[in-house]
Amino acid sequence: MSMKILIDDTVQYIQGKTDFKPEIGIVLGSGLGSFADKLENPVYIDYGDIPGFPVSTVQGHKGRFVLGERLGRKIIAMQGRFHFYEGYDQDFLTMPIRVMKKLGVEKLLLTNAAGGVNTSFPVGSLMMITDHINYSGKNPLFGANLDEFGPRFPDMGDVYTKDLRVKLKAAANEAGIPLQEGVYMIYPGPSYETPAEIRMARTLGADAVGMSTVPEAIVARHAGIQVIGVSCISNMAAGILDEPLSHADVVEVTARAHNDFVALLEVILEKVF
Ligand code: HPA
């Protein structure tokens, strides 16, 4: 099935379940999904019930849309996302972002768990993404351009909208929520990086590494959606500490950082978006 038809069918499916019109999209990363439980008058749509839709295969990721309000804002949240390492092509795994756009989303918050490359970041801290390095080896805009969303060669000079970043920094500061900032680099995964790869990432200017977010951010910018990215630094990246990395630790640390994360999200909803 063509991507365009799949997007349109998914939009129709969701609009057949609810006439709620979201303005803000939120993608919840590993261990961060429970924010969606705070939405008022929620409508749940399981990915598995949507014809042709991908399914999330990762532990710590649920696999559904939750539509509802929080602080008077109309939100569509993804509880669980898709990753390149699951074997999905990047145009397919980012398809929900285009669905959100067609449902009316103008602003998107992308969250993830990431390994800290910048050694000054404490484990469990939150990082505002200032920019990214696409080291996934692919681009979600490969293939025929979907002109209805954006141009063939979209500008990527301001992926994580500068205005919103300035506002977020000030608002987090005012709320007393510590917020690091830096460059996020995607590695394809699913194996964690080697210590040499992390030294390379640092040399190239990365502050954090992860396996998501970049394809979604590219597709969102292509479609003219404004983006904020927040990483939870769930571990120091490979080789920094003398200990192996595990997904269980990643999920546990992000779950512990959850209160700060929710506080930051509320600041974003109230003062930034
Ligand atoms: N590397 C890649 N992805 C990650 C990491 C990491 O260290 N931690 C959480 N996601």
PDB file of C-alpha atoms and ligand atoms in Angstrom:
ATOM      1  CA  MET A   1       0.000   0.000   0.000  1.00  0.00           C
ATOM      2  CA  SER A   2       1.318   3.472  -0.738  1.00  0.00           C
ATOM      3  CA  MET A   3       2.360   5.628   2.196  1.00  0.00           C
ATOM      4  CA  LYS A   4      -0.084   8.332   1.188  1.00  0.00           C
ATOM      5  CA  ILE A   5      -3.040   5.934   1.266  1.00  0.00           C
ATOM      6  CA  LEU A   6      -1.924   4.468   4.592  1.00  0.00           C
ATOM      7  CA  ILE A   7      -1.693   7.972   6.087  1.00  0.00           C
ATOM      8  CA  ASP A   8      -5.120   8.973   4.767  1.00  0.00           C
ATOM      9  CA  ASP A   9      -6.722   5.689   5.920  1.00  0.00           C
ATOM     10  CA  THR A  10      -5.256   6.099   9.409  1.00  0.00           C
ATOM     11  CA  VAL A  11      -6.533   9.679   9.651  1.00  0.00           C
ATOM     12  CA  GLN A  12      -9.983   8.452   8.620  1.00  0.00           C
ATOM     13  CA  TYR A  13      -9.839   5.595  11.117  1.00  0.00           C
ATOM     14  CA  ILE A  14      -9.007   7.948  13.993  1.00  0.00           C
ATOM     15  CA  GLN A  15     -11.620  10.502  12.915  1.00  0.00           C
ATOM     16  CA  GLY A  16     -14.147   7.665  12.832  1.00  0.00           C
ATOM     17  CA  LYS A  17     -13.436   6.983  16.535  1.00  0.00           C
ATOM     18  CA  THR A  18     -13.477  10.565  17.838  1.00  0.00           C
ATOM     19  CA  ASP A  19     -14.134  14.112  16.662  1.00  0.00           C
ATOM     20  CA  PHE A  20     -11.474  15.442  19.065  1.00  0.00           C
ATOM     21  CA  LYS A  21      -9.110  17.807  17.196  1.00  0.00           C
ATOM     22  CA  PRO A  22      -5.585  17.723  18.641  1.00  0.00           C
ATOM     23  CA  GLU A  23      -3.250  20.743  18.301  1.00  0.00           C
ATOM     24  CA  ILE A  24      -0.198  19.278  20.049  1.00  0.00           C
ATOM     25  CA  GLY A  25       1.538  15.950  19.435  1.00  0.00           C
ATOM     26  CA  ILE A  26       3.689  14.189  22.013  1.00  0.00           C
ATOM     27  CA  VAL A  27       5.819  11.104  21.370  1.00  0.00           C
ATOM     28  CA  LEU A  28       6.641   9.370  24.641  1.00  0.00           C
ATOM     29  CA  GLY A  29       9.922   7.453  24.756  1.00  0.00           C
ATOM     30  CA  SER A  30      11.094   4.425  26.757  1.00  0.00           C
ATOM     31  CA  GLY A  31       9.917   4.589  30.370  1.00  0.00           C
ATOM     32  CA  LEU A  32       8.169   7.931  29.795  1.00  0.00           C
ATOM     33  CA  GLY A  33       4.809   6.633  28.557  1.00  0.00           C
ATOM     34  CA  SER A  34       2.751   7.152  31.677  1.00  0.00           C
ATOM     35  CA  PHE A  35       2.348  10.880  30.999  1.00  0.00           C
ATOM     36  CA  ALA A  36      -0.452   9.855  28.661  1.00  0.00           C
ATOM     37  CA  ASP A  37      -2.376   8.483  31.656  1.00  0.00           C
ATOM     38  CA  LYS A  38      -2.767  12.078  32.856  1.00  0.00           C
ATOM     39  CA  LEU A  39      -4.807  13.202  29.860  1.00  0.00           C
ATOM     40  CA  GLU A  40      -8.421  14.112  30.634  1.00  0.00           C
ATOM     41  CA  ASN A  41     -11.352  12.400  28.875  1.00  0.00           C
ATOM     42  CA  PRO A  42      -8.947  10.090  27.090  1.00  0.00           C
ATOM     43  CA  VAL A  43      -9.707   8.247  23.883  1.00  0.00           C
ATOM     44  CA  TYR A  44      -7.404   5.247  23.363  1.00  0.00           C
ATOM     45  CA  ILE A  45      -6.609   3.878  19.937  1.00  0.00           C
ATOM     46  CA  ASP A  46      -4.403   0.787  19.890  1.00  0.00           C
ATOM     47  CA  TYR A  47      -1.948   0.641  17.014  1.00  0.00           C
ATOM     48  CA  GLY A  48      -2.888  -2.993  16.580  1.00  0.00           C
ATOM     49  CA  ASP A  49      -6.496  -2.032  15.754  1.00  0.00           C
ATOM     50  CA  ILE A  50      -5.509   0.342  12.935  1.00  0.00           C
ATOM     51  CA  PRO A  51      -5.394  -1.479   9.583  1.00  0.00           C
ATOM     52  CA  GLY A  52      -1.891  -1.493   8.094  1.00  0.00           C
ATOM     53  CA  PHE A  53      -0.324   0.310  11.063  1.00  0.00           C
ATOM     54  CA  PRO A  54       3.069  -0.784  12.443  1.00  0.00           C
ATOM     55  CA  VAL A  55       3.181  -2.333  15.927  1.00  0.00           C
ATOM     56  CA  SER A  56       5.681  -1.513  18.670  1.00  0.00           C
ATOM     57  CA  THR A  57       7.880  -4.461  19.570  1.00  0.00           C
ATOM     58  CA  VAL A  58       9.947  -2.861  22.345  1.00  0.00           C
ATOM     59  CA  GLN A  59       9.549  -3.568  26.036  1.00  0.00           C
ATOM     60  CA  GLY A  60       8.647  -0.387  27.944  1.00  0.00           C
ATOM     61  CA  HIS A  61       6.661   0.876  24.970  1.00  0.00           C
ATOM     62  CA  LYS A  62       2.903   0.292  24.958  1.00  0.00           C
ATOM     63  CA  GLY A  63       1.538   0.860  21.511  1.00  0.00           C
ATOM     64  CA  ARG A  64      -1.389   3.205  21.295  1.00  0.00           C
ATOM     65  CA  PHE A  65      -2.512   6.759  20.663  1.00  0.00           C
ATOM     66  CA  VAL A  66      -4.081   8.587  23.565  1.00  0.00           C
ATOM     67  CA  LEU A  67      -6.117  11.681  22.705  1.00  0.00           C
ATOM     68  CA  GLY A  68      -7.189  14.013  25.480  1.00  0.00           C
ATOM     69  CA  GLU A  69      -6.723  17.354  27.233  1.00  0.00           C
ATOM     70  CA  ARG A  70      -4.183  18.553  29.733  1.00  0.00           C
ATOM     71  CA  LEU A  71      -3.980  22.120  31.049  1.00  0.00           C
ATOM     72  CA  GLY A  72      -6.587  23.102  28.480  1.00  0.00           C
ATOM     73  CA  ARG A  73      -4.436  21.924  25.568  1.00  0.00           C
ATOM     74  CA  LYS A  74      -5.662  19.373  23.057  1.00  0.00           C
ATOM     75  CA  ILE A  75      -3.154  16.573  22.799  1.00  0.00           C
ATOM     76  CA  ILE A  76      -2.503  13.422  20.831  1.00  0.00           C
ATOM     77  CA  ALA A  77       0.160  11.326  22.534  1.00  0.00           C
ATOM     78  CA  MET A  78       1.933   8.254  21.244  1.00  0.00           C
ATOM     79  CA  GLN A  79       2.439   5.784  24.038  1.00  0.00           C
ATOM     80  CA  GLY A  80       5.147   3.833  22.280  1.00  0.00           C
ATOM     81  CA  ARG A  81       6.932   4.667  19.025  1.00  0.00           C
ATOM     82  CA  PHE A  82       8.629   2.794  16.208  1.00  0.00           C
ATOM     83  CA  HIS A  83      12.354   2.483  15.662  1.00  0.00           C
ATOM     84  CA  PHE A  84      14.550   1.906  12.653  1.00  0.00           C
ATOM     85  CA  TYR A  85      16.138  -1.127  14.354  1.00  0.00           C
ATOM     86  CA  GLU A  86      12.745  -2.851  14.523  1.00  0.00           C
ATOM     87  CA  GLY A  87      13.149  -3.274  10.786  1.00  0.00           C
ATOM     88  CA  TYR A  88      10.702  -0.599   9.658  1.00  0.00           C
ATOM     89  CA  ASP A  89      11.654   1.754   6.872  1.00  0.00           C
ATOM     90  CA  GLN A  90      11.960   5.312   8.070  1.00  0.00           C
ATOM     91  CA  ASP A  91       9.053   6.599   5.943  1.00  0.00           C
ATOM     92  CA  PHE A  92       6.828   3.919   7.522  1.00  0.00           C
ATOM     93  CA  LEU A  93       7.938   4.406  11.114  1.00  0.00           C
ATOM     94  CA  THR A  94       7.418   8.198  10.868  1.00  0.00           C
ATOM     95  CA  MET A  95       4.005   7.846   9.261  1.00  0.00           C
ATOM     96  CA  PRO A  96       2.222   8.682  12.579  1.00  0.00           C
ATOM     97  CA  ILE A  97       3.805  12.169  12.502  1.00  0.00           C
ATOM     98  CA  ARG A  98       2.132  12.855   9.159  1.00  0.00           C
ATOM     99  CA  VAL A  99      -1.114  11.450  10.543  1.00  0.00           C
ATOM    100  CA  MET A 100      -0.827  13.937  13.408  1.00  0.00           C
ATOM    101  CA  LYS A 101      -0.230  16.768  10.943  1.00  0.00           C
ATOM    102  CA  LYS A 102      -3.396  15.871   9.057  1.00  0.00           C
ATOM    103  CA  LEU A 103      -5.341  15.739  12.323  1.00  0.00           C
ATOM    104  CA  GLY A 104      -4.309  19.365  12.968  1.00  0.00           C
ATOM    105  CA  VAL A 105      -1.079  19.124  14.984  1.00  0.00           C
ATOM    106  CA  GLU A 106       1.116  22.240  14.648  1.00  0.00           C
ATOM    107  CA  LYS A 107       3.548  21.562  17.494  1.00  0.00           C
ATOM    108  CA  LEU A 108       5.299  18.359  18.438  1.00  0.00           C
ATOM    109  CA  LEU A 109       7.195  17.265  21.520  1.00  0.00           C
ATOM    110  CA  LEU A 110       9.571  14.364  20.903  1.00  0.00           C
ATOM    111  CA  THR A 111      10.969  12.578  23.963  1.00  0.00           C
ATOM    112  CA  ASN A 112      13.440   9.766  24.360  1.00  0.00           C
ATOM    113  CA  ALA A 113      15.852   8.003  26.654  1.00  0.00           C
ATOM    114  CA  ALA A 114      19.436   8.657  25.603  1.00  0.00           C
ATOM    115  CA  GLY A 115      22.978   7.841  26.596  1.00  0.00           C
ATOM    116  CA  GLY A 116      24.996  10.772  27.916  1.00  0.00           C
ATOM    117  CA  VAL A 117      28.080  11.514  25.809  1.00  0.00           C
ATOM    118  CA  ASN A 118      28.757  14.822  27.527  1.00  0.00           C
ATOM    119  CA  THR A 119      30.361  13.672  30.788  1.00  0.00           C
ATOM    120  CA  SER A 120      29.042  16.709  32.690  1.00  0.00           C
ATOM    121  CA  PHE A 121      25.456  15.400  32.413  1.00  0.00           C
ATOM    122  CA  PRO A 122      24.198  13.594  35.534  1.00  0.00           C
ATOM    123  CA  VAL A 123      22.389  10.290  34.944  1.00  0.00           C
ATOM    124  CA  GLY A 124      18.652  10.940  35.241  1.00  0.00           C
ATOM    125  CA  SER A 125      18.917  14.532  34.008  1.00  0.00           C
ATOM    126  CA  LEU A 126      16.840  16.017  31.205  1.00  0.00           C
ATOM    127  CA  MET A 127      18.368  17.510  28.068  1.00  0.00           C
ATOM    128  CA  MET A 128      16.714  19.915  25.665  1.00  0.00           C
ATOM    129  CA  ILE A 129      17.781  18.895  22.159  1.00  0.00           C
ATOM    130  CA  THR A 130      19.323  21.874  20.363  1.00  0.00           C
ATOM    131  CA  ASP A 131      20.148  20.066  17.122  1.00  0.00           C
ATOM    132  CA  HIS A 132      20.771  16.566  15.824  1.00  0.00           C
ATOM    133  CA  ILE A 133      23.188  14.480  13.778  1.00  0.00           C
ATOM    134  CA  ASN A 134      21.488  11.955  11.522  1.00  0.00           C
ATOM    135  CA  TYR A 135      23.861   8.993  11.722  1.00  0.00           C
ATOM    136  CA  SER A 136      21.121   6.425  11.087  1.00  0.00           C
ATOM    137  CA  GLY A 137      22.405   5.857   7.560  1.00  0.00           C
ATOM    138  CA  LYS A 138      19.014   6.733   6.067  1.00  0.00           C
ATOM    139  CA  ASN A 139      16.562   9.574   5.748  1.00  0.00           C
ATOM    140  CA  PRO A 140      12.776   9.250   6.158  1.00  0.00           C
ATOM    141  CA  LEU A 141      12.261  11.473   3.088  1.00  0.00           C
ATOM    142  CA  PHE A 142      13.944   8.946   0.723  1.00  0.00           C
ATOM    143  CA  GLY A 143      11.625   8.096  -2.148  1.00  0.00           C
ATOM    144  CA  ALA A 144       8.972  10.117  -3.908  1.00  0.00           C
ATOM    145  CA  ASN A 145       8.334  13.418  -2.154  1.00  0.00           C
ATOM    146  CA  LEU A 146       4.856  13.833  -0.689  1.00  0.00           C
ATOM    147  CA  ASP A 147       4.341  17.388  -1.916  1.00  0.00           C
ATOM    148  CA  GLU A 148       1.220  17.900   0.174  1.00  0.00           C
ATOM    149  CA  PHE A 149       3.435  17.870   3.287  1.00  0.00           C
ATOM    150  CA  GLY A 150       6.491  19.822   2.173  1.00  0.00           C
ATOM    151  CA  PRO A 151       9.254  20.416  -0.385  1.00  0.00           C
ATOM    152  CA  ARG A 152      11.720  17.920  -1.870  1.00  0.00           C
ATOM    153  CA  PHE A 153      14.700  19.566  -0.178  1.00  0.00           C
ATOM    154  CA  PRO A 154      13.492  20.931   3.151  1.00  0.00           C
ATOM    155  CA  ASP A 155      15.646  23.272   5.228  1.00  0.00           C
ATOM    156  CA  MET A 156      16.980  21.705   8.440  1.00  0.00           C
ATOM    157  CA  GLY A 157      18.564  24.861   9.879  1.00  0.00           C
ATOM    158  CA  ASP A 158      16.046  25.084  12.716  1.00  0.00           C
ATOM    159  CA  VAL A 159      14.713  21.583  13.374  1.00  0.00           C
ATOM    160  CA  TYR A 160      14.190  22.184  17.101  1.00  0.00           C
ATOM    161  CA  THR A 161      12.533  25.585  16.847  1.00  0.00           C
ATOM    162  CA  LYS A 162      14.797  28.277  18.264  1.00  0.00           C
ATOM    163  CA  ASP A 163      11.953  30.437  19.612  1.00  0.00           C
ATOM    164  CA  LEU A 164      10.542  27.492  21.515  1.00  0.00           C
ATOM    165  CA  ARG A 165      13.981  26.567  22.882  1.00  0.00           C
ATOM    166  CA  VAL A 166      14.543  30.068  24.195  1.00  0.00           C
ATOM    167  CA  LYS A 167      11.129  29.984  25.861  1.00  0.00           C
ATOM    168  CA  LEU A 168      11.668  26.498  27.267  1.00  0.00           C
ATOM    169  CA  LYS A 169      15.021  27.382  28.822  1.00  0.00           C
ATOM    170  CA  ALA A 170      13.565  30.427  30.526  1.00  0.00           C
ATOM    171  CA  ALA A 171      10.440  28.590  31.687  1.00  0.00           C
ATOM    172  CA  ALA A 172      12.369  25.586  33.063  1.00  0.00           C
ATOM    173  CA  ASN A 173      14.708  27.921  34.880  1.00  0.00           C
ATOM    174  CA  GLU A 174      11.797  29.826  36.384  1.00  0.00           C
ATOM    175  CA  ALA A 175      10.148  26.566  37.474  1.00  0.00           C
ATOM    176  CA  GLY A 176      13.414  25.349  39.037  1.00  0.00           C
ATOM    177  CA  ILE A 177      13.669  22.295  36.773  1.00  0.00           C
ATOM    178  CA  PRO A 178      17.310  21.554  35.857  1.00  0.00           C
ATOM    179  CA  LEU A 179      17.657  21.283  32.080  1.00  0.00           C
ATOM    180  CA  GLN A 180      20.804  20.439  30.158  1.00  0.00           C
ATOM    181  CA  GLU A 181      21.019  21.194  26.472  1.00  0.00           C
ATOM    182  CA  GLY A 182      22.883  19.624  23.612  1.00  0.00           C
ATOM    183  CA  VAL A 183      23.121  17.789  20.326  1.00  0.00           C
ATOM    184  CA  TYR A 184      21.433  14.383  19.921  1.00  0.00           C
ATOM    185  CA  MET A 185      23.006  11.860  17.574  1.00  0.00           C
ATOM    186  CA  ILE A 186      21.107   8.824  16.340  1.00  0.00           C
ATOM    187  CA  TYR A 187      22.876   5.500  15.975  1.00  0.00           C
ATOM    188  CA  PRO A 188      20.801   2.830  14.249  1.00  0.00           C
ATOM    189  CA  GLY A 189      21.053   0.291  17.093  1.00  0.00           C
ATOM    190  CA  PRO A 190      19.822  -2.074  18.392  1.00  0.00           C
ATOM    191  CA  SER A 191      23.243  -2.920  19.796  1.00  0.00           C
ATOM    192  CA  TYR A 192      24.482  -0.176  22.070  1.00  0.00           C
ATOM    193  CA  GLU A 193      27.496   1.755  20.816  1.00  0.00           C
ATOM    194  CA  THR A 194      31.088   0.720  21.445  1.00  0.00           C
ATOM    195  CA  PRO A 195      33.359   2.998  23.491  1.00  0.00           C
ATOM    196  CA  ALA A 196      35.145   3.944  20.240  1.00  0.00           C
ATOM    197  CA  GLU A 197      31.842   4.921  18.631  1.00  0.00           C
ATOM    198  CA  ILE A 198      31.067   7.121  21.621  1.00  0.00           C
ATOM    199  CA  ARG A 199      34.463   8.821  21.353  1.00  0.00           C
ATOM    200  CA  MET A 200      33.634   9.420  17.705  1.00  0.00           C
ATOM    201  CA  ALA A 201      30.221  10.856  18.616  1.00  0.00           C
ATOM    202  CA  ARG A 202      31.854  13.249  21.086  1.00  0.00           C
ATOM    203  CA  THR A 203      34.461  14.311  18.515  1.00  0.00           C
ATOM    204  CA  LEU A 204      31.662  15.034  16.048  1.00  0.00           C
ATOM    205  CA  GLY A 205      29.890  17.277  18.543  1.00  0.00           C
ATOM    206  CA  ALA A 206      27.238  15.011  20.082  1.00  0.00           C
ATOM    207  CA  ASP A 207      26.154  15.390  23.712  1.00  0.00           C
ATOM    208  CA  ALA A 208      23.781  12.414  23.762  1.00  0.00           C
ATOM    209  CA  VAL A 209      23.135   9.313  21.651  1.00  0.00           C
ATOM    210  CA  GLY A 210      19.988   7.330  21.052  1.00  0.00           C
ATOM    211  CA  MET A 211      18.105   5.214  18.536  1.00  0.00           C
ATOM    212  CA  SER A 212      15.037   7.357  17.760  1.00  0.00           C
ATOM    213  CA  THR A 213      13.638  10.880  17.372  1.00  0.00           C
ATOM    214  CA  VAL A 214      15.732  12.071  14.390  1.00  0.00           C
ATOM    215  CA  PRO A 215      13.541  10.522  11.644  1.00  0.00           C
ATOM    216  CA  GLU A 216      10.404  11.886  13.356  1.00  0.00           C
ATOM    217  CA  ALA A 217      11.938  15.356  13.700  1.00  0.00           C
ATOM    218  CA  ILE A 218      12.906  15.420  10.000  1.00  0.00           C
ATOM    219  CA  VAL A 219       9.399  14.408   8.886  1.00  0.00           C
ATOM    220  CA  ALA A 220       7.821  16.950  11.252  1.00  0.00           C
ATOM    221  CA  ARG A 221      10.002  19.792   9.951  1.00  0.00           C
ATOM    222  CA  HIS A 222       9.313  18.746   6.384  1.00  0.00           C
ATOM    223  CA  ALA A 223       5.620  19.176   7.195  1.00  0.00           C
ATOM    224  CA  GLY A 224       6.136  22.571   8.843  1.00  0.00           C
ATOM    225  CA  ILE A 225       5.485  21.319  12.377  1.00  0.00           C
ATOM    226  CA  GLN A 226       7.416  23.087  15.148  1.00  0.00           C
ATOM    227  CA  VAL A 227       9.430  20.654  17.264  1.00  0.00           C
ATOM    228  CA  ILE A 228      10.784  20.466  20.791  1.00  0.00           C
ATOM    229  CA  GLY A 229      12.974  17.505  21.741  1.00  0.00           C
ATOM    230  CA  VAL A 230      13.706  16.350  25.280  1.00  0.00           C
ATOM    231  CA  SER A 231      16.050  13.488  26.180  1.00  0.00           C
ATOM    232  CA  CYS A 232      16.183  11.778  29.529  1.00  0.00           C
ATOM    233  CA  ILE A 233      19.835  10.852  30.091  1.00  0.00           C
ATOM    234  CA  SER A 234      19.205   7.301  31.244  1.00  0.00           C
ATOM    235  CA  ASN A 235      22.853   6.178  31.372  1.00  0.00           C
ATOM    236  CA  MET A 236      26.317   7.367  30.597  1.00  0.00           C
ATOM    237  CA  ALA A 237      27.151   6.221  27.062  1.00  0.00           C
ATOM    238  CA  ALA A 238      29.415   3.224  26.463  1.00  0.00           C
ATOM    239  CA  GLY A 239      32.933   3.346  27.841  1.00  0.00           C
ATOM    240  CA  ILE A 240      32.400   6.296  30.185  1.00  0.00           C
ATOM    241  CA  LEU A 241      31.688   4.143  33.235  1.00  0.00           C
ATOM    242  CA  ASP A 242      33.068   0.676  33.726  1.00  0.00           C
ATOM    243  CA  GLU A 243      29.705  -1.085  33.495  1.00  0.00           C
ATOM    244  CA  PRO A 244      27.609  -2.763  30.792  1.00  0.00           C
ATOM    245  CA  LEU A 245      24.503  -1.036  29.406  1.00  0.00           C
ATOM    246  CA  SER A 246      21.089  -2.640  29.689  1.00  0.00           C
ATOM    247  CA  HIS A 247      17.601  -1.725  28.537  1.00  0.00           C
ATOM    248  CA  ALA A 248      16.259  -2.609  32.004  1.00  0.00           C
ATOM    249  CA  ASP A 249      18.487   0.109  33.524  1.00  0.00           C
ATOM    250  CA  VAL A 250      17.411   2.587  30.849  1.00  0.00           C
ATOM    251  CA  VAL A 251      13.730   2.017  31.632  1.00  0.00           C
ATOM    252  CA  GLU A 252      14.347   2.111  35.396  1.00  0.00           C
ATOM    253  CA  VAL A 253      16.265   5.402  35.337  1.00  0.00           C
ATOM    254  CA  THR A 254      13.729   7.117  33.066  1.00  0.00           C
ATOM    255  CA  ALA A 255      10.947   5.915  35.360  1.00  0.00           C
ATOM    256  CA  ARG A 256      12.800   7.527  38.292  1.00  0.00           C
ATOM    257  CA  ALA A 257      13.221  10.787  36.361  1.00  0.00           C
ATOM    258  CA  HIS A 258       9.519  10.718  35.631  1.00  0.00           C
ATOM    259  CA  ASN A 259       8.451  13.420  38.115  1.00  0.00           C
ATOM    260  CA  ASP A 260      10.902  15.963  36.647  1.00  0.00           C
ATOM    261  CA  PHE A 261       9.827  14.920  33.198  1.00  0.00           C
ATOM    262  CA  VAL A 262       6.130  15.453  33.924  1.00  0.00           C
ATOM    263  CA  ALA A 263       6.906  18.827  35.529  1.00  0.00           C
ATOM    264  CA  LEU A 264       8.832  19.857  32.403  1.00  0.00           C
ATOM    265  CA  LEU A 265       6.013  18.704  30.122  1.00  0.00           C
ATOM    266  CA  GLU A 266       3.525  20.790  32.054  1.00  0.00           C
ATOM    267  CA  VAL A 267       5.812  23.812  31.745  1.00  0.00           C
ATOM    268  CA  ILE A 268       5.992  23.193  27.997  1.00  0.00           C
ATOM    269  CA  LEU A 269       2.208  22.964  27.696  1.00  0.00           C
ATOM    270  CA  GLU A 270       1.611  26.075  29.799  1.00  0.00           C
ATOM    271  CA  LYS A 271       4.408  28.399  28.773  1.00  0.00           C
ATOM    272  CA  VAL A 272       6.139  27.204  25.623  1.00  0.00           C
ATOM    273  CA  PHE A 273       3.656  25.728  23.143  1.00  0.00           C
TER     274      PHE A 273
HETATM  275  N1  HPA B   1      22.800   4.454  23.400  1.00  0.00           N
HETATM  276  C1  HPA B   1      21.815   4.424  22.498  1.00  0.00           C
HETATM  277  N2  HPA B   1      20.541   4.522  22.812  1.00  0.00           N
HETATM  278  C2  HPA B   1      20.232   4.683  24.106  1.00  0.00           C
HETATM  279  C3  HPA B   1      21.208   4.729  25.101  1.00  0.00           C
HETATM  280  C4  HPA B   1      22.575   4.606  24.725  1.00  0.00           C
HETATM  281  O1  HPA B   1      23.504   4.643  25.552  1.00  0.00           O
HETATM  282  N3  HPA B   1      20.548   4.893  26.287  1.00  0.00           N
HETATM  283  C5  HPA B   1      19.233   4.953  25.992  1.00  0.00           C
HETATM  284  N4  HPA B   1      19.027   4.824  24.679  1.00  0.00           N
END
